[in-house]
CSV table of C-alpha atoms in Angstrom, one decimal:
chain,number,residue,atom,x,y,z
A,16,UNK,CA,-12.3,-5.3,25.5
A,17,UNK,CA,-8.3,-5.2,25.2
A,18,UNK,CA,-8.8,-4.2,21.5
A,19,UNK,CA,-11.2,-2.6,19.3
A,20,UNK,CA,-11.9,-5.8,17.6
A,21,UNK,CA,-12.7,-8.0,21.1
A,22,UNK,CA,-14.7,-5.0,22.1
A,23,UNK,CA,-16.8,-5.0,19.1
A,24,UNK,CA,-17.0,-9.0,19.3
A,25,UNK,CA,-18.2,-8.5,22.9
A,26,UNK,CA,-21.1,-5.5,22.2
A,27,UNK,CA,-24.9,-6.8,21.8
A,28,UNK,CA,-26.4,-5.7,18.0
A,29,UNK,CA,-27.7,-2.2,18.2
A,30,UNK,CA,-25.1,-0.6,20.6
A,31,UNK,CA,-22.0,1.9,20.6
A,32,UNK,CA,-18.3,0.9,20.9
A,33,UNK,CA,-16.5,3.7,22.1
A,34,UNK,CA,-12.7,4.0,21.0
A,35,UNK,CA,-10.5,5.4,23.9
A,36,UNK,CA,-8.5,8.2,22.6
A,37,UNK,CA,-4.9,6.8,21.0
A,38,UNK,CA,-3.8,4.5,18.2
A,39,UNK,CA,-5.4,1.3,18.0
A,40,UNK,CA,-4.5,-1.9,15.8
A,41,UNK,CA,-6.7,-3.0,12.6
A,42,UNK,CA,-7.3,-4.1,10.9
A,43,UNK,CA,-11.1,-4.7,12.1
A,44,UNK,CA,-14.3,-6.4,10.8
A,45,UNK,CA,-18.2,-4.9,11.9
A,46,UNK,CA,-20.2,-7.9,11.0
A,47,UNK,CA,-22.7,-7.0,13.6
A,48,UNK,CA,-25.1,-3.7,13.6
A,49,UNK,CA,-23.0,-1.8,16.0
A,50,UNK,CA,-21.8,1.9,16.0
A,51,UNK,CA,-17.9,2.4,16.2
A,52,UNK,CA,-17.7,5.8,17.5
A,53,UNK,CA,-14.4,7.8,18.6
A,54,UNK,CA,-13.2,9.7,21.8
A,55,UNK,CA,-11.0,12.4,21.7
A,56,UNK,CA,-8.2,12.0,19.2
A,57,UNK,CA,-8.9,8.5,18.3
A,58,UNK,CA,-6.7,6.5,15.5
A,59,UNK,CA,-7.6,3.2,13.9
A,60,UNK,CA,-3.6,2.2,11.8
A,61,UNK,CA,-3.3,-0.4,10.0
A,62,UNK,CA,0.2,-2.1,9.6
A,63,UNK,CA,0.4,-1.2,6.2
A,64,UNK,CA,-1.0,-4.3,4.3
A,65,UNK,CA,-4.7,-4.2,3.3
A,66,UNK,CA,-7.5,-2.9,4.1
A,67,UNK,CA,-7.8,-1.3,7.6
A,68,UNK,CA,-11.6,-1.5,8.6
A,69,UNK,CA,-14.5,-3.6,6.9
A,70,UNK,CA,-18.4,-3.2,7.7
A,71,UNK,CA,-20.4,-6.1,6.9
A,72,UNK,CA,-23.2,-5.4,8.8
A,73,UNK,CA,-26.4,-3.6,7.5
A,74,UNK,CA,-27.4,-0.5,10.4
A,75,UNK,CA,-23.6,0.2,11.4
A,76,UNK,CA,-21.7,3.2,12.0
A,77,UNK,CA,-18.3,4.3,11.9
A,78,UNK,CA,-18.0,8.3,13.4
A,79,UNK,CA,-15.2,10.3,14.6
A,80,UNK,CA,-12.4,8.2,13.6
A,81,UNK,CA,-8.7,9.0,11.9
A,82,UNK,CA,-7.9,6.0,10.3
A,83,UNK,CA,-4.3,5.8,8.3
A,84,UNK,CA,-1.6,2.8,7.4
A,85,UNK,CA,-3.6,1.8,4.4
A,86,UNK,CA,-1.7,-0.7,1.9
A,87,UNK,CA,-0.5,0.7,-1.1
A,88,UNK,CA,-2.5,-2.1,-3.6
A,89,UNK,CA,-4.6,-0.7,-6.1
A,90,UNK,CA,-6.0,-1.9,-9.2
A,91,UNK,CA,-3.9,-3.4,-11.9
A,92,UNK,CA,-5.4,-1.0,-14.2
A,93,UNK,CA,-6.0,1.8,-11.7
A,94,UNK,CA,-5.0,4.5,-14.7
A,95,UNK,CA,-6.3,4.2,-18.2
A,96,UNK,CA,-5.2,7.3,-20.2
A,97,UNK,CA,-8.2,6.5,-22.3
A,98,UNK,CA,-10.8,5.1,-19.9
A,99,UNK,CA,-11.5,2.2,-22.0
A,100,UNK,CA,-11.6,-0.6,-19.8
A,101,UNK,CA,-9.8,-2.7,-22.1
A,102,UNK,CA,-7.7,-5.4,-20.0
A,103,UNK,CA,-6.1,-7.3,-22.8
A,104,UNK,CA,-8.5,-9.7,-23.0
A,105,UNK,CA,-10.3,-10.5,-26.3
A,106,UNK,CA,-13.5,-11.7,-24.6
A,107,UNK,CA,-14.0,-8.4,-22.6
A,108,UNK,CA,-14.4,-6.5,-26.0
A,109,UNK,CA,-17.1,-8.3,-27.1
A,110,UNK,CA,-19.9,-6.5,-24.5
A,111,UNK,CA,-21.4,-4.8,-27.7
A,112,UNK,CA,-22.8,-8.5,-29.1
A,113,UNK,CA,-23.2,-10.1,-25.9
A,114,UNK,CA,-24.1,-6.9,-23.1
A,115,UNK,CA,-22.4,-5.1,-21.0
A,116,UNK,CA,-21.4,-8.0,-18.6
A,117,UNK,CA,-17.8,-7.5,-19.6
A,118,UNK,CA,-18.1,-4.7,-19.2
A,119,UNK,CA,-18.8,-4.7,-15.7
A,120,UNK,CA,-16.5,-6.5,-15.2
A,121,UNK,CA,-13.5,-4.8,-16.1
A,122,UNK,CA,-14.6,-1.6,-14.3
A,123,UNK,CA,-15.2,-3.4,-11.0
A,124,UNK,CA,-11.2,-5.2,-11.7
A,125,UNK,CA,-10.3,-1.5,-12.2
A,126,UNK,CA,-12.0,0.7,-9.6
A,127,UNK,CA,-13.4,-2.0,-6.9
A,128,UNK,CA,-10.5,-3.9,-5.8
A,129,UNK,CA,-7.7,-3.1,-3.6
A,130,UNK,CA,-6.8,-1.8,-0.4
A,131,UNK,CA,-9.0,1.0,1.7
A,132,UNK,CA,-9.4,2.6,4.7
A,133,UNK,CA,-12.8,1.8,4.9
A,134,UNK,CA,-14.8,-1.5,3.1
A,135,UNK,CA,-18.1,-1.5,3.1
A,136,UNK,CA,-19.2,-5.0,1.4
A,137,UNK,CA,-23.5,-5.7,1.2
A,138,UNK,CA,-24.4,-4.0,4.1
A,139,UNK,CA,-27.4,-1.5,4.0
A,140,UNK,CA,-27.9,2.2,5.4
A,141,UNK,CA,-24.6,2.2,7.1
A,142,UNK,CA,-23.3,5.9,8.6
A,143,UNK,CA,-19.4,6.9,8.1
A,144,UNK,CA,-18.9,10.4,9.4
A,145,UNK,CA,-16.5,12.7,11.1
A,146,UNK,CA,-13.9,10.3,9.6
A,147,UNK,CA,-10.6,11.6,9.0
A,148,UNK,CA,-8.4,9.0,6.0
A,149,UNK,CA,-4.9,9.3,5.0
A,150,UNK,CA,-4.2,6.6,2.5
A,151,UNK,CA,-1.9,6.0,-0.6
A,152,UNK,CA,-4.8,3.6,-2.5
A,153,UNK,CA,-8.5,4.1,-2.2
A,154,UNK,CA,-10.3,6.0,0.9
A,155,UNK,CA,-13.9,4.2,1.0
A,156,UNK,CA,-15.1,1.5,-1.0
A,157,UNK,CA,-19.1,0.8,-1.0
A,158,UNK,CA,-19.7,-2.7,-2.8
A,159,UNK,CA,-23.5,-3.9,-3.3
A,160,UNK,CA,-23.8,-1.4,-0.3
A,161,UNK,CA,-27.3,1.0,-0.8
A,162,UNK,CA,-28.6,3.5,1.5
A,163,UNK,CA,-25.0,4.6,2.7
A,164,UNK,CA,-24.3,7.8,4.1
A,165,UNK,CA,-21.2,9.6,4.0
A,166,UNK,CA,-20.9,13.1,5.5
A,167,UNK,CA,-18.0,15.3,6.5
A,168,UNK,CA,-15.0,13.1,5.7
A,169,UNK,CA,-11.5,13.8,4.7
A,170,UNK,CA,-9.5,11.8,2.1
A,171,UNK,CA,-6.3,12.7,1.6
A,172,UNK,CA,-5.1,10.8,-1.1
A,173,UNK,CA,-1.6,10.1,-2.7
A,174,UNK,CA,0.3,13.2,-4.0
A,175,UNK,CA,0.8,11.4,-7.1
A,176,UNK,CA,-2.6,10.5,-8.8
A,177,UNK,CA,-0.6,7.3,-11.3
A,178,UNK,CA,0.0,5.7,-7.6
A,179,UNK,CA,-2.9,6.5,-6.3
A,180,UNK,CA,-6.8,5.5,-6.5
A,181,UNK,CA,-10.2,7.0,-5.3
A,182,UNK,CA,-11.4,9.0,-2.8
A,183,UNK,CA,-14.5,7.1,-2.8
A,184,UNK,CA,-16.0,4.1,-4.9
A,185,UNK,CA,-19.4,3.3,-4.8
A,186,UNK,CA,-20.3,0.2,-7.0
A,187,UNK,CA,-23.6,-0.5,-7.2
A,188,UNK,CA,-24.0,1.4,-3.9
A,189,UNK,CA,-26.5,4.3,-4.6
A,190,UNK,CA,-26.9,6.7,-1.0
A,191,UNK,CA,-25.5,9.7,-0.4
A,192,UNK,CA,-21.8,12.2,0.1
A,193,UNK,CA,-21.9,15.3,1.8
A,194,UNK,CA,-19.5,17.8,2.9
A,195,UNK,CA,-16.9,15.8,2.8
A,196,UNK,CA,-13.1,17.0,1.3
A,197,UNK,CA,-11.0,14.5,-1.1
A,198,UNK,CA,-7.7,15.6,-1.8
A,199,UNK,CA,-5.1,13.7,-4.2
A,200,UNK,CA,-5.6,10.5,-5.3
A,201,UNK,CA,-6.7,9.4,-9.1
A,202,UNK,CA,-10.2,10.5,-8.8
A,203,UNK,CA,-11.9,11.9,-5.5
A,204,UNK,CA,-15.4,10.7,-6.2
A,205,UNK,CA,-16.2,7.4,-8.4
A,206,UNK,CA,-19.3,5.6,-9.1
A,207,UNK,CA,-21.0,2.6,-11.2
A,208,UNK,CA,-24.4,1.3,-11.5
A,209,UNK,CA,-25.0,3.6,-8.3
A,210,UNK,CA,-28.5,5.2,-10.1
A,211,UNK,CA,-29.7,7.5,-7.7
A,212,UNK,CA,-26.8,8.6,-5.7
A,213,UNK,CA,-26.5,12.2,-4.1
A,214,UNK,CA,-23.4,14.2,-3.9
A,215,UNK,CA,-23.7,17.2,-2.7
A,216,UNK,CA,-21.8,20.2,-0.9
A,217,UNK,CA,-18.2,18.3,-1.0
């Protein structure tokens, strides 16, 4: 294809995309099993605004890929001094009569939102290695996303951890992180309702 995107729109399910070495546009969608895998020094930049790649597709991969020009949006309430989750509203205090729905919900406004490198949204035993981020918000998201793998990755977070977010967020989203290196950022490693997770060697 002309562009990473066309050639992932022309692949069958089940088969590799190489990326030519270079800088390449996103942002770019996977919502079909395919493995995005880089040549050489091979860049995926965003412009700047949101999120540069999203995998929707259970079975994908993303390996050997730099990927940078992240927006900066993070999380209204990406720092809480006190880590109470309180977001002003009266009804969100209430999770000790009615369950921890509220709860929930203000962690996921706080840690799950926002731009990222790398989106992973309901999609199953998907690979992201040999990935090299450079972002000023969050590095990897993993929504409703089990069985993920993440193995020697590089975050490199802002400098300044109150403009920053997270290295990695996995809501919900229990597989594993390995040997991977977060730097900066608010927190390098994050996770909710992810029972089950491993993190090792990182």
């Amino acid at each position: 294809g002309e562009t990473v995107q066309a050639a992932i729109g022309a692949a069958p399910p089940n088969t590799t995309v190489v990326v030519p070495e270079g800088a390449h546009a996103g942002p770019i969608e996977i919502e079909k099993p395919v493995t995005l895998r880089g040549r050489g020094d091979a860049r995926i930049e965003g412009d700047g605004n949101g999120t540069v790649l999203i995998v929707r597709a259970s079975r994908s991969a993303v390996v050997d890929l730099d990927i940078s020009g992240v927006g900066d949006a993070i999380p209204h309430a990406a720092v809480i001094d006190d880590h109470s989750h309180r977001t002003g509203d009266p009804s969100h205090d209430q999770r000790d009569t009615v369950g921890d729905d509220y709860w929930d919900e203000d962690v996921e406004e706080d840690y799950a939102t926002g731009d990222t490198a790398i989106a992973v949204e309901t999609a199953r035993n998907v690979l992201i290695e040999e990935v090299g981020i450079d972002t000023d918000a969050a590095g990897i998201i993993l929504y409703d996303s089990p069985g993920v793998v993440v193995r020697n990755v590089t975050v490199i977070g802002s400098e300044n951890y109150r403009e920053g977010h997270m290295g990695l967020v996995a809501m919900r989203s229990p597989g594993v992180v390995e040997h991977s290196t977060f730097v900066g950022g608010l927190d390098g490693i994050y996770t909710h309702r992810s029972n089950g997770i491993v993190i090792r060697n990182n």
